[in-house]
Amino acid sequence: MNPSPSPPSSRPLTNDEIHALVDGQAAPAQRAALQARLTLDADAQATVLKWQRQRDALRGLLQQVEQEPVPASLLSAGQTATGSRQTLQQWSHWGGMAASTLLVFGAGWLSHGQWEMTHLSSGTPMSKAAHGREFIHQAALAHAVYAPEVRHPVEVTATQQEHLVQWLSKRVGKPLKVPQLSDQGYDLVGGRLLPGNEGARAQFMFQNAGGQRVTLYLGVMDTNSLNSSNAARDETAFRFSSDGPVPSFYWVDQGFGYALTGPMTREGLLALAEAIYRQL
């Protein structure tokens, strides 16, 4: 008589075990055991779903870059790109599948960005359009990573708004102000500090009663490379981008870049961007 199969363990799944499930790296027997335990672990089920959504969002964001052929100039920048990937591995606070997906699908984009920075340091300034595209990509990526978060969408919540503003102002090097969007139906969730090619970046997150979130990503821009005979006019011009899974409105004001990102219509996003611009 064959013995009855042992009931699945009720021990909660670890992050490594959840990674093995989401990444498809577990052996068949291990995967079956993990799936059985997953049915008894509601928290792990929510984490698996969240990481899968983050992975799909990041894949969509970086799909075009992933499919681009590698420029010949990048072949000589392999060592520098390797350093960029090592830096990425230190961003453990990005959490879960976000970091893993960035390592797999973001290498091409990071190498592309590193190539542009290499040319900039050699005396060839990056174009204004390239700066804008890079800034918007970073804003959209940050939104895709953090907007789906349930437990930790921000580092500092709105209940500590004064501390949040002081901290981020110090890190980005400019006094910041949180726009009030209650008239538009959005309340502050909180904010966080993020890395950028030209220094620290700040992200403020807002949410409406239906749970829809928008993020305001901001930081210093290198105005030395944005020379133009119409610089004053160009700095305040709104630019719309639908590059990636989430659209953005981007503008520059007095050497400071702003990108408002969220799953909205162009008109709705523009109305929010204009409300923010009037306050900042």
PDB file of C-alpha atoms in Angstrom:
ATOM      1  CA  MET A   1       0.000   0.000   0.000  1.00  0.00           C
ATOM      2  CA  ASN A   2       1.451   3.341  -1.056  1.00  0.00           C
ATOM      3  CA  PRO A   3       1.810   5.920   1.711  1.00  0.00           C
ATOM      4  CA  SER A   4      -0.417   9.013   1.473  1.00  0.00           C
ATOM      5  CA  PRO A   5       1.338  12.114   0.141  1.00  0.00           C
ATOM      6  CA  SER A   6       2.535  14.517   2.815  1.00  0.00           C
ATOM      7  CA  PRO A   7       0.478  17.703   3.164  1.00  0.00           C
ATOM      8  CA  PRO A   8       2.252  20.857   1.956  1.00  0.00           C
ATOM      9  CA  SER A   9       4.246  22.773   4.524  1.00  0.00           C
ATOM     10  CA  SER A  10       2.542  25.855   5.947  1.00  0.00           C
ATOM     11  CA  ARG A  11       5.894  27.662   6.243  1.00  0.00           C
ATOM     12  CA  PRO A  12       5.687  31.066   4.447  1.00  0.00           C
ATOM     13  CA  LEU A  13       7.601  31.331   1.193  1.00  0.00           C
ATOM     14  CA  THR A  14      10.842  33.312   1.279  1.00  0.00           C
ATOM     15  CA  ASN A  15      11.697  35.991  -1.291  1.00  0.00           C
ATOM     16  CA  ASP A  16      14.205  33.620  -2.907  1.00  0.00           C
ATOM     17  CA  GLU A  17      11.517  30.964  -3.279  1.00  0.00           C
ATOM     18  CA  ILE A  18       9.095  33.490  -4.767  1.00  0.00           C
ATOM     19  CA  HIS A  19      11.822  34.581  -7.201  1.00  0.00           C
ATOM     20  CA  ALA A  20      12.276  30.947  -8.242  1.00  0.00           C
ATOM     21  CA  LEU A  21       8.554  30.686  -9.002  1.00  0.00           C
ATOM     22  CA  VAL A  22       8.249  33.968 -10.890  1.00  0.00           C
ATOM     23  CA  ASP A  23      11.509  33.522 -12.805  1.00  0.00           C
ATOM     24  CA  GLY A  24      10.686  29.917 -13.756  1.00  0.00           C
ATOM     25  CA  GLN A  25      14.062  28.774 -12.380  1.00  0.00           C
ATOM     26  CA  ALA A  26      12.811  26.084 -10.006  1.00  0.00           C
ATOM     27  CA  ALA A  27      13.207  22.420 -10.918  1.00  0.00           C
ATOM     28  CA  PRO A  28       9.890  20.596 -11.604  1.00  0.00           C
ATOM     29  CA  ALA A  29       9.773  18.847  -8.219  1.00  0.00           C
ATOM     30  CA  GLN A  30      10.736  22.007  -6.351  1.00  0.00           C
ATOM     31  CA  ARG A  31       8.235  24.060  -8.330  1.00  0.00           C
ATOM     32  CA  ALA A  32       5.421  21.646  -7.485  1.00  0.00           C
ATOM     33  CA  ALA A  33       6.294  21.863  -3.785  1.00  0.00           C
ATOM     34  CA  LEU A  34       6.459  25.664  -3.922  1.00  0.00           C
ATOM     35  CA  GLN A  35       3.132  25.871  -5.765  1.00  0.00           C
ATOM     36  CA  ALA A  36       1.537  23.709  -3.084  1.00  0.00           C
ATOM     37  CA  ARG A  37       2.843  25.991  -0.337  1.00  0.00           C
ATOM     38  CA  LEU A  38       1.791  29.033  -2.343  1.00  0.00           C
ATOM     39  CA  THR A  39      -1.846  27.958  -2.139  1.00  0.00           C
ATOM     40  CA  LEU A  40      -1.600  28.309   1.662  1.00  0.00           C
ATOM     41  CA  ASP A  41       0.242  31.652   1.676  1.00  0.00           C
ATOM     42  CA  ALA A  42      -1.979  34.619   0.789  1.00  0.00           C
ATOM     43  CA  ASP A  43       0.836  37.152   1.253  1.00  0.00           C
ATOM     44  CA  ALA A  44       3.093  35.234  -1.127  1.00  0.00           C
ATOM     45  CA  GLN A  45       0.274  35.011  -3.685  1.00  0.00           C
ATOM     46  CA  ALA A  46      -0.066  38.805  -3.634  1.00  0.00           C
ATOM     47  CA  THR A  47       3.709  39.213  -3.985  1.00  0.00           C
ATOM     48  CA  VAL A  48       3.855  36.830  -6.949  1.00  0.00           C
ATOM     49  CA  LEU A  49       1.078  38.746  -8.715  1.00  0.00           C
ATOM     50  CA  LYS A  50       2.738  42.097  -7.981  1.00  0.00           C
ATOM     51  CA  TRP A  51       6.156  40.963  -9.249  1.00  0.00           C
ATOM     52  CA  GLN A  52       4.626  39.468 -12.390  1.00  0.00           C
ATOM     53  CA  ARG A  53       2.902  42.789 -13.139  1.00  0.00           C
ATOM     54  CA  GLN A  54       6.146  44.689 -12.547  1.00  0.00           C
ATOM     55  CA  ARG A  55       8.004  42.306 -14.849  1.00  0.00           C
ATOM     56  CA  ASP A  56       5.429  42.719 -17.620  1.00  0.00           C
ATOM     57  CA  ALA A  57       5.407  46.518 -17.237  1.00  0.00           C
ATOM     58  CA  LEU A  58       9.191  46.719 -17.411  1.00  0.00           C
ATOM     59  CA  ARG A  59       9.322  44.384 -20.388  1.00  0.00           C
ATOM     60  CA  GLY A  60       6.871  46.630 -22.219  1.00  0.00           C
ATOM     61  CA  LEU A  61       8.833  49.740 -21.273  1.00  0.00           C
ATOM     62  CA  LEU A  62      12.145  48.386 -22.532  1.00  0.00           C
ATOM     63  CA  GLN A  63      10.941  46.214 -25.412  1.00  0.00           C
ATOM     64  CA  GLN A  64      11.861  48.704 -28.116  1.00  0.00           C
ATOM     65  CA  VAL A  65      15.339  49.219 -26.681  1.00  0.00           C
ATOM     66  CA  GLU A  66      15.872  45.486 -26.293  1.00  0.00           C
ATOM     67  CA  GLN A  67      15.115  44.913 -29.972  1.00  0.00           C
ATOM     68  CA  GLU A  68      17.448  47.658 -31.223  1.00  0.00           C
ATOM     69  CA  PRO A  69      20.762  46.499 -32.726  1.00  0.00           C
ATOM     70  CA  VAL A  70      23.770  47.304 -30.564  1.00  0.00           C
ATOM     71  CA  PRO A  71      25.662  50.287 -32.054  1.00  0.00           C
ATOM     72  CA  ALA A  72      29.268  49.613 -32.963  1.00  0.00           C
ATOM     73  CA  SER A  73      30.335  52.377 -30.578  1.00  0.00           C
ATOM     74  CA  LEU A  74      28.970  50.345 -27.679  1.00  0.00           C
ATOM     75  CA  LEU A  75      31.203  47.377 -28.338  1.00  0.00           C
ATOM     76  CA  SER A  76      34.142  49.351 -26.951  1.00  0.00           C
ATOM     77  CA  ALA A  77      32.147  50.409 -23.902  1.00  0.00           C
ATOM     78  CA  GLY A  78      31.609  46.920 -22.484  1.00  0.00           C
ATOM     79  CA  GLN A  79      33.722  47.488 -19.419  1.00  0.00           C
ATOM     80  CA  THR A  80      31.861  50.674 -18.536  1.00  0.00           C
ATOM     81  CA  ALA A  81      28.509  48.982 -19.102  1.00  0.00           C
ATOM     82  CA  THR A  82      29.574  46.185 -16.771  1.00  0.00           C
ATOM     83  CA  GLY A  83      30.167  48.799 -14.104  1.00  0.00           C
ATOM     84  CA  SER A  84      26.650  50.109 -14.689  1.00  0.00           C
ATOM     85  CA  ARG A  85      25.196  46.647 -14.190  1.00  0.00           C
ATOM     86  CA  GLN A  86      27.157  46.256 -10.962  1.00  0.00           C
ATOM     87  CA  THR A  87      25.684  49.544  -9.770  1.00  0.00           C
ATOM     88  CA  LEU A  88      22.227  48.237 -10.622  1.00  0.00           C
ATOM     89  CA  GLN A  89      22.812  45.205  -8.414  1.00  0.00           C
ATOM     90  CA  GLN A  90      23.276  47.552  -5.455  1.00  0.00           C
ATOM     91  CA  TRP A  91      19.789  48.995  -5.878  1.00  0.00           C
ATOM     92  CA  SER A  92      18.262  46.316  -3.670  1.00  0.00           C
ATOM     93  CA  HIS A  93      15.553  48.691  -2.485  1.00  0.00           C
ATOM     94  CA  TRP A  94      13.956  48.405  -5.916  1.00  0.00           C
ATOM     95  CA  GLY A  95      12.883  45.020  -4.622  1.00  0.00           C
ATOM     96  CA  GLY A  96      11.490  41.835  -6.044  1.00  0.00           C
ATOM     97  CA  MET A  97      11.265  41.240  -9.744  1.00  0.00           C
ATOM     98  CA  ALA A  98      11.954  44.894 -10.477  1.00  0.00           C
ATOM     99  CA  ALA A  99      15.712  44.527  -9.922  1.00  0.00           C
ATOM    100  CA  SER A 100      15.907  41.182 -11.707  1.00  0.00           C
ATOM    101  CA  THR A 101      13.976  42.427 -14.713  1.00  0.00           C
ATOM    102  CA  LEU A 102      16.089  45.560 -14.943  1.00  0.00           C
ATOM    103  CA  LEU A 103      19.250  43.445 -15.055  1.00  0.00           C
ATOM    104  CA  VAL A 104      17.889  41.329 -17.890  1.00  0.00           C
ATOM    105  CA  PHE A 105      15.963  43.832 -19.999  1.00  0.00           C
ATOM    106  CA  GLY A 106      17.568  47.121 -18.968  1.00  0.00           C
ATOM    107  CA  ALA A 107      21.175  46.371 -19.892  1.00  0.00           C
ATOM    108  CA  GLY A 108      20.718  47.617 -23.432  1.00  0.00           C
ATOM    109  CA  TRP A 109      19.159  50.901 -22.313  1.00  0.00           C
ATOM    110  CA  LEU A 110      21.724  51.468 -19.578  1.00  0.00           C
ATOM    111  CA  SER A 111      24.540  50.802 -22.011  1.00  0.00           C
ATOM    112  CA  HIS A 112      22.947  53.241 -24.460  1.00  0.00           C
ATOM    113  CA  GLY A 113      22.738  55.863 -21.739  1.00  0.00           C
ATOM    114  CA  GLN A 114      26.320  55.197 -20.704  1.00  0.00           C
ATOM    115  CA  TRP A 115      27.422  55.619 -24.324  1.00  0.00           C
ATOM    116  CA  GLU A 116      25.762  59.041 -24.425  1.00  0.00           C
ATOM    117  CA  MET A 117      27.409  60.045 -21.150  1.00  0.00           C
ATOM    118  CA  THR A 118      30.795  58.912 -22.492  1.00  0.00           C
ATOM    119  CA  HIS A 119      30.407  61.196 -25.489  1.00  0.00           C
ATOM    120  CA  LEU A 120      29.338  64.025 -23.209  1.00  0.00           C
ATOM    121  CA  SER A 121      32.462  63.688 -21.080  1.00  0.00           C
ATOM    122  CA  SER A 122      34.625  63.679 -24.195  1.00  0.00           C
ATOM    123  CA  GLY A 123      33.380  67.123 -25.134  1.00  0.00           C
ATOM    124  CA  THR A 124      30.407  66.324 -27.385  1.00  0.00           C
ATOM    125  CA  PRO A 125      27.276  67.602 -25.615  1.00  0.00           C
ATOM    126  CA  MET A 126      24.222  65.399 -25.445  1.00  0.00           C
ATOM    127  CA  SER A 127      21.355  66.906 -27.436  1.00  0.00           C
ATOM    128  CA  LYS A 128      18.366  68.450 -25.747  1.00  0.00           C
ATOM    129  CA  ALA A 129      16.124  65.751 -27.250  1.00  0.00           C
ATOM    130  CA  ALA A 130      18.392  63.002 -25.884  1.00  0.00           C
ATOM    131  CA  HIS A 131      18.276  64.566 -22.426  1.00  0.00           C
ATOM    132  CA  GLY A 132      14.498  64.710 -22.566  1.00  0.00           C
ATOM    133  CA  ARG A 133      14.116  61.119 -23.756  1.00  0.00           C
ATOM    134  CA  GLU A 134      16.455  59.838 -21.070  1.00  0.00           C
ATOM    135  CA  PHE A 135      14.707  61.807 -18.326  1.00  0.00           C
ATOM    136  CA  ILE A 136      11.266  60.572 -19.422  1.00  0.00           C
ATOM    137  CA  HIS A 137      12.490  56.959 -19.662  1.00  0.00           C
ATOM    138  CA  GLN A 138      13.765  57.175 -16.090  1.00  0.00           C
ATOM    139  CA  ALA A 139      10.490  58.706 -14.898  1.00  0.00           C
ATOM    140  CA  ALA A 140       8.385  56.052 -16.648  1.00  0.00           C
ATOM    141  CA  LEU A 141      10.596  53.270 -15.320  1.00  0.00           C
ATOM    142  CA  ALA A 142      10.304  54.576 -11.754  1.00  0.00           C
ATOM    143  CA  HIS A 143       6.517  54.780 -12.139  1.00  0.00           C
ATOM    144  CA  ALA A 144       6.300  51.230 -13.525  1.00  0.00           C
ATOM    145  CA  VAL A 145       8.323  49.901 -10.592  1.00  0.00           C
ATOM    146  CA  TYR A 146       6.663  51.697  -7.681  1.00  0.00           C
ATOM    147  CA  ALA A 147       3.082  52.553  -8.676  1.00  0.00           C
ATOM    148  CA  PRO A 148       1.903  48.897  -8.415  1.00  0.00           C
ATOM    149  CA  GLU A 149       3.367  48.531  -4.898  1.00  0.00           C
ATOM    150  CA  VAL A 150       0.804  47.749  -2.213  1.00  0.00           C
ATOM    151  CA  ARG A 151       2.826  47.836   0.995  1.00  0.00           C
ATOM    152  CA  HIS A 152       5.784  50.075   0.120  1.00  0.00           C
ATOM    153  CA  PRO A 153       4.910  52.422  -2.738  1.00  0.00           C
ATOM    154  CA  VAL A 154       6.915  55.251  -1.096  1.00  0.00           C
ATOM    155  CA  GLU A 155       9.827  55.634   1.314  1.00  0.00           C
ATOM    156  CA  VAL A 156       8.243  58.438   3.338  1.00  0.00           C
ATOM    157  CA  THR A 157       4.463  58.735   3.586  1.00  0.00           C
ATOM    158  CA  ALA A 158       2.288  61.847   3.387  1.00  0.00           C
ATOM    159  CA  THR A 159       1.886  61.809   7.164  1.00  0.00           C
ATOM    160  CA  GLN A 160       5.517  62.979   7.333  1.00  0.00           C
ATOM    161  CA  GLN A 161       5.264  65.494   4.505  1.00  0.00           C
ATOM    162  CA  GLU A 162       7.413  68.163   6.155  1.00  0.00           C
ATOM    163  CA  HIS A 163      10.257  65.710   6.714  1.00  0.00           C
ATOM    164  CA  LEU A 164       9.808  64.308   3.188  1.00  0.00           C
ATOM    165  CA  VAL A 165      10.129  67.743   1.568  1.00  0.00           C
ATOM    166  CA  GLN A 166      13.141  68.758   3.664  1.00  0.00           C
ATOM    167  CA  TRP A 167      14.946  65.488   2.975  1.00  0.00           C
ATOM    168  CA  LEU A 168      14.353  65.459  -0.784  1.00  0.00           C
ATOM    169  CA  SER A 169      15.110  69.179  -1.100  1.00  0.00           C
ATOM    170  CA  LYS A 170      18.494  68.619   0.499  1.00  0.00           C
ATOM    171  CA  ARG A 171      19.300  65.651  -1.714  1.00  0.00           C
ATOM    172  CA  VAL A 172      18.282  67.194  -5.064  1.00  0.00           C
ATOM    173  CA  GLY A 173      19.796  70.570  -4.192  1.00  0.00           C
ATOM    174  CA  LYS A 174      16.713  72.751  -4.533  1.00  0.00           C
ATOM    175  CA  PRO A 175      13.842  73.727  -2.217  1.00  0.00           C
ATOM    176  CA  LEU A 176      10.895  71.569  -3.237  1.00  0.00           C
ATOM    177  CA  LYS A 177       7.178  72.074  -2.854  1.00  0.00           C
ATOM    178  CA  VAL A 178       4.515  69.391  -2.984  1.00  0.00           C
ATOM    179  CA  PRO A 179       1.720  70.482  -5.332  1.00  0.00           C
ATOM    180  CA  GLN A 180      -1.813  70.261  -3.996  1.00  0.00           C
ATOM    181  CA  LEU A 181      -4.006  68.234  -6.345  1.00  0.00           C
ATOM    182  CA  SER A 182      -7.065  67.754  -4.148  1.00  0.00           C
ATOM    183  CA  ASP A 183      -9.169  69.884  -6.505  1.00  0.00           C
ATOM    184  CA  GLN A 184      -8.265  67.404  -9.239  1.00  0.00           C
ATOM    185  CA  GLY A 185      -9.159  64.461  -6.985  1.00  0.00           C
ATOM    186  CA  TYR A 186      -5.637  63.355  -6.061  1.00  0.00           C
ATOM    187  CA  ASP A 187      -4.009  63.171  -2.631  1.00  0.00           C
ATOM    188  CA  LEU A 188      -0.334  62.746  -1.782  1.00  0.00           C
ATOM    189  CA  VAL A 189       0.735  59.185  -0.953  1.00  0.00           C
ATOM    190  CA  GLY A 190       4.346  60.137  -0.204  1.00  0.00           C
ATOM    191  CA  GLY A 191       7.676  60.170  -1.964  1.00  0.00           C
ATOM    192  CA  ARG A 192      11.101  58.638  -2.380  1.00  0.00           C
ATOM    193  CA  LEU A 193      14.675  59.346  -3.455  1.00  0.00           C
ATOM    194  CA  LEU A 194      15.941  57.872  -6.734  1.00  0.00           C
ATOM    195  CA  PRO A 195      19.250  57.875  -8.654  1.00  0.00           C
ATOM    196  CA  GLY A 196      19.756  59.789 -11.891  1.00  0.00           C
ATOM    197  CA  ASN A 197      22.555  60.305 -14.392  1.00  0.00           C
ATOM    198  CA  GLU A 198      22.966  63.927 -13.304  1.00  0.00           C
ATOM    199  CA  GLY A 199      22.400  63.483  -9.573  1.00  0.00           C
ATOM    200  CA  ALA A 200      19.609  62.622  -7.197  1.00  0.00           C
ATOM    201  CA  ARG A 201      15.996  62.481  -8.347  1.00  0.00           C
ATOM    202  CA  ALA A 202      12.820  62.825  -6.291  1.00  0.00           C
ATOM    203  CA  GLN A 203       9.487  61.120  -6.908  1.00  0.00           C
ATOM    204  CA  PHE A 204       6.166  62.229  -5.428  1.00  0.00           C
ATOM    205  CA  MET A 205       3.219  59.849  -5.733  1.00  0.00           C
ATOM    206  CA  PHE A 206      -0.454  60.838  -5.770  1.00  0.00           C
ATOM    207  CA  GLN A 207      -3.593  58.686  -5.737  1.00  0.00           C
ATOM    208  CA  ASN A 208      -7.294  59.325  -6.380  1.00  0.00           C
ATOM    209  CA  ALA A 209     -10.323  57.726  -4.736  1.00  0.00           C
ATOM    210  CA  GLY A 210     -10.370  54.994  -7.375  1.00  0.00           C
ATOM    211  CA  GLY A 211      -6.808  53.927  -6.554  1.00  0.00           C
ATOM    212  CA  GLN A 212      -5.261  55.377  -9.733  1.00  0.00           C
ATOM    213  CA  ARG A 213      -1.755  56.686  -9.140  1.00  0.00           C
ATOM    214  CA  VAL A 214       0.321  59.339 -10.859  1.00  0.00           C
ATOM    215  CA  THR A 215       3.938  60.212 -10.087  1.00  0.00           C
ATOM    216  CA  LEU A 216       5.884  63.461 -10.363  1.00  0.00           C
ATOM    217  CA  TYR A 217       9.570  62.806 -11.077  1.00  0.00           C
ATOM    218  CA  LEU A 218      11.966  65.750 -10.794  1.00  0.00           C
ATOM    219  CA  GLY A 219      15.617  66.712 -10.643  1.00  0.00           C
ATOM    220  CA  VAL A 220      18.360  69.010 -11.883  1.00  0.00           C
ATOM    221  CA  MET A 221      19.000  69.003 -15.632  1.00  0.00           C
ATOM    222  CA  ASP A 222      22.349  69.782 -17.251  1.00  0.00           C
ATOM    223  CA  THR A 223      21.424  73.105 -18.810  1.00  0.00           C
ATOM    224  CA  ASN A 224      24.952  73.536 -20.220  1.00  0.00           C
ATOM    225  CA  SER A 225      24.101  70.968 -22.875  1.00  0.00           C
ATOM    226  CA  LEU A 226      20.714  72.472 -23.655  1.00  0.00           C
ATOM    227  CA  ASN A 227      22.026  75.577 -25.429  1.00  0.00           C
ATOM    228  CA  SER A 228      19.462  77.191 -27.692  1.00  0.00           C
ATOM    229  CA  SER A 229      18.689  80.646 -29.017  1.00  0.00           C
ATOM    230  CA  ASN A 230      15.178  80.101 -27.667  1.00  0.00           C
ATOM    231  CA  ALA A 231      16.243  78.597 -24.321  1.00  0.00           C
ATOM    232  CA  ALA A 232      13.767  80.578 -22.228  1.00  0.00           C
ATOM    233  CA  ARG A 233      10.860  79.521 -24.424  1.00  0.00           C
ATOM    234  CA  ASP A 234      12.007  75.902 -24.706  1.00  0.00           C
ATOM    235  CA  GLU A 235      12.529  75.473 -20.974  1.00  0.00           C
ATOM    236  CA  THR A 236       8.853  75.884 -20.116  1.00  0.00           C
ATOM    237  CA  ALA A 237       7.364  74.007 -23.092  1.00  0.00           C
ATOM    238  CA  PHE A 238       5.300  70.930 -22.216  1.00  0.00           C
ATOM    239  CA  ARG A 239       6.277  67.813 -24.126  1.00  0.00           C
ATOM    240  CA  PHE A 240       4.097  64.702 -24.281  1.00  0.00           C
ATOM    241  CA  SER A 241       5.593  61.217 -24.485  1.00  0.00           C
ATOM    242  CA  SER A 242       3.779  57.924 -24.981  1.00  0.00           C
ATOM    243  CA  ASP A 243       7.048  55.969 -25.058  1.00  0.00           C
ATOM    244  CA  GLY A 244       6.505  52.933 -22.836  1.00  0.00           C
ATOM    245  CA  PRO A 245       3.434  51.558 -21.090  1.00  0.00           C
ATOM    246  CA  VAL A 246       2.629  54.788 -19.242  1.00  0.00           C
ATOM    247  CA  PRO A 247       2.409  58.257 -20.851  1.00  0.00           C
ATOM    248  CA  SER A 248       4.178  61.334 -19.458  1.00  0.00           C
ATOM    249  CA  PHE A 249       4.236  65.097 -19.733  1.00  0.00           C
ATOM    250  CA  TYR A 250       7.722  66.563 -19.377  1.00  0.00           C
ATOM    251  CA  TRP A 251       8.971  70.125 -18.981  1.00  0.00           C
ATOM    252  CA  VAL A 252      12.052  72.031 -17.803  1.00  0.00           C
ATOM    253  CA  ASP A 253      11.919  75.186 -15.713  1.00  0.00           C
ATOM    254  CA  GLN A 254      15.053  77.095 -14.660  1.00  0.00           C
ATOM    255  CA  GLY A 255      17.325  74.088 -15.089  1.00  0.00           C
ATOM    256  CA  PHE A 256      15.011  71.707 -13.244  1.00  0.00           C
ATOM    257  CA  GLY A 257      13.247  68.840 -15.007  1.00  0.00           C
ATOM    258  CA  TYR A 258       9.750  67.569 -14.236  1.00  0.00           C
ATOM    259  CA  ALA A 259       7.916  64.514 -15.579  1.00  0.00           C
ATOM    260  CA  LEU A 260       4.314  63.703 -14.643  1.00  0.00           C
ATOM    261  CA  THR A 261       3.502  60.076 -15.414  1.00  0.00           C
ATOM    262  CA  GLY A 262       0.281  58.098 -15.098  1.00  0.00           C
ATOM    263  CA  PRO A 263      -2.230  55.836 -16.891  1.00  0.00           C
ATOM    264  CA  MET A 264      -4.445  58.678 -18.127  1.00  0.00           C
ATOM    265  CA  THR A 265      -5.577  60.278 -21.348  1.00  0.00           C
ATOM    266  CA  ARG A 266      -3.351  62.955 -22.797  1.00  0.00           C
ATOM    267  CA  GLU A 267      -5.915  65.620 -21.910  1.00  0.00           C
ATOM    268  CA  GLY A 268      -6.297  64.443 -18.326  1.00  0.00           C
ATOM    269  CA  LEU A 269      -2.553  64.231 -17.790  1.00  0.00           C
ATOM    270  CA  LEU A 270      -2.050  67.689 -19.303  1.00  0.00           C
ATOM    271  CA  ALA A 271      -4.635  69.194 -16.945  1.00  0.00           C
ATOM    272  CA  LEU A 272      -2.734  67.774 -13.967  1.00  0.00           C
ATOM    273  CA  ALA A 273       0.614  68.927 -15.380  1.00  0.00           C
ATOM    274  CA  GLU A 274      -0.703  72.466 -15.829  1.00  0.00           C
ATOM    275  CA  ALA A 275      -2.053  72.495 -12.267  1.00  0.00           C
ATOM    276  CA  ILE A 276       1.368  71.404 -10.984  1.00  0.00           C
ATOM    277  CA  TYR A 277       3.214  73.934 -13.144  1.00  0.00           C
ATOM    278  CA  ARG A 278       1.103  76.806 -11.819  1.00  0.00           C
ATOM    279  CA  GLN A 279       2.015  75.877  -8.252  1.00  0.00           C
ATOM    280  CA  LEU A 280       5.725  75.217  -8.775  1.00  0.00           C
TER     281      LEU A 280
END
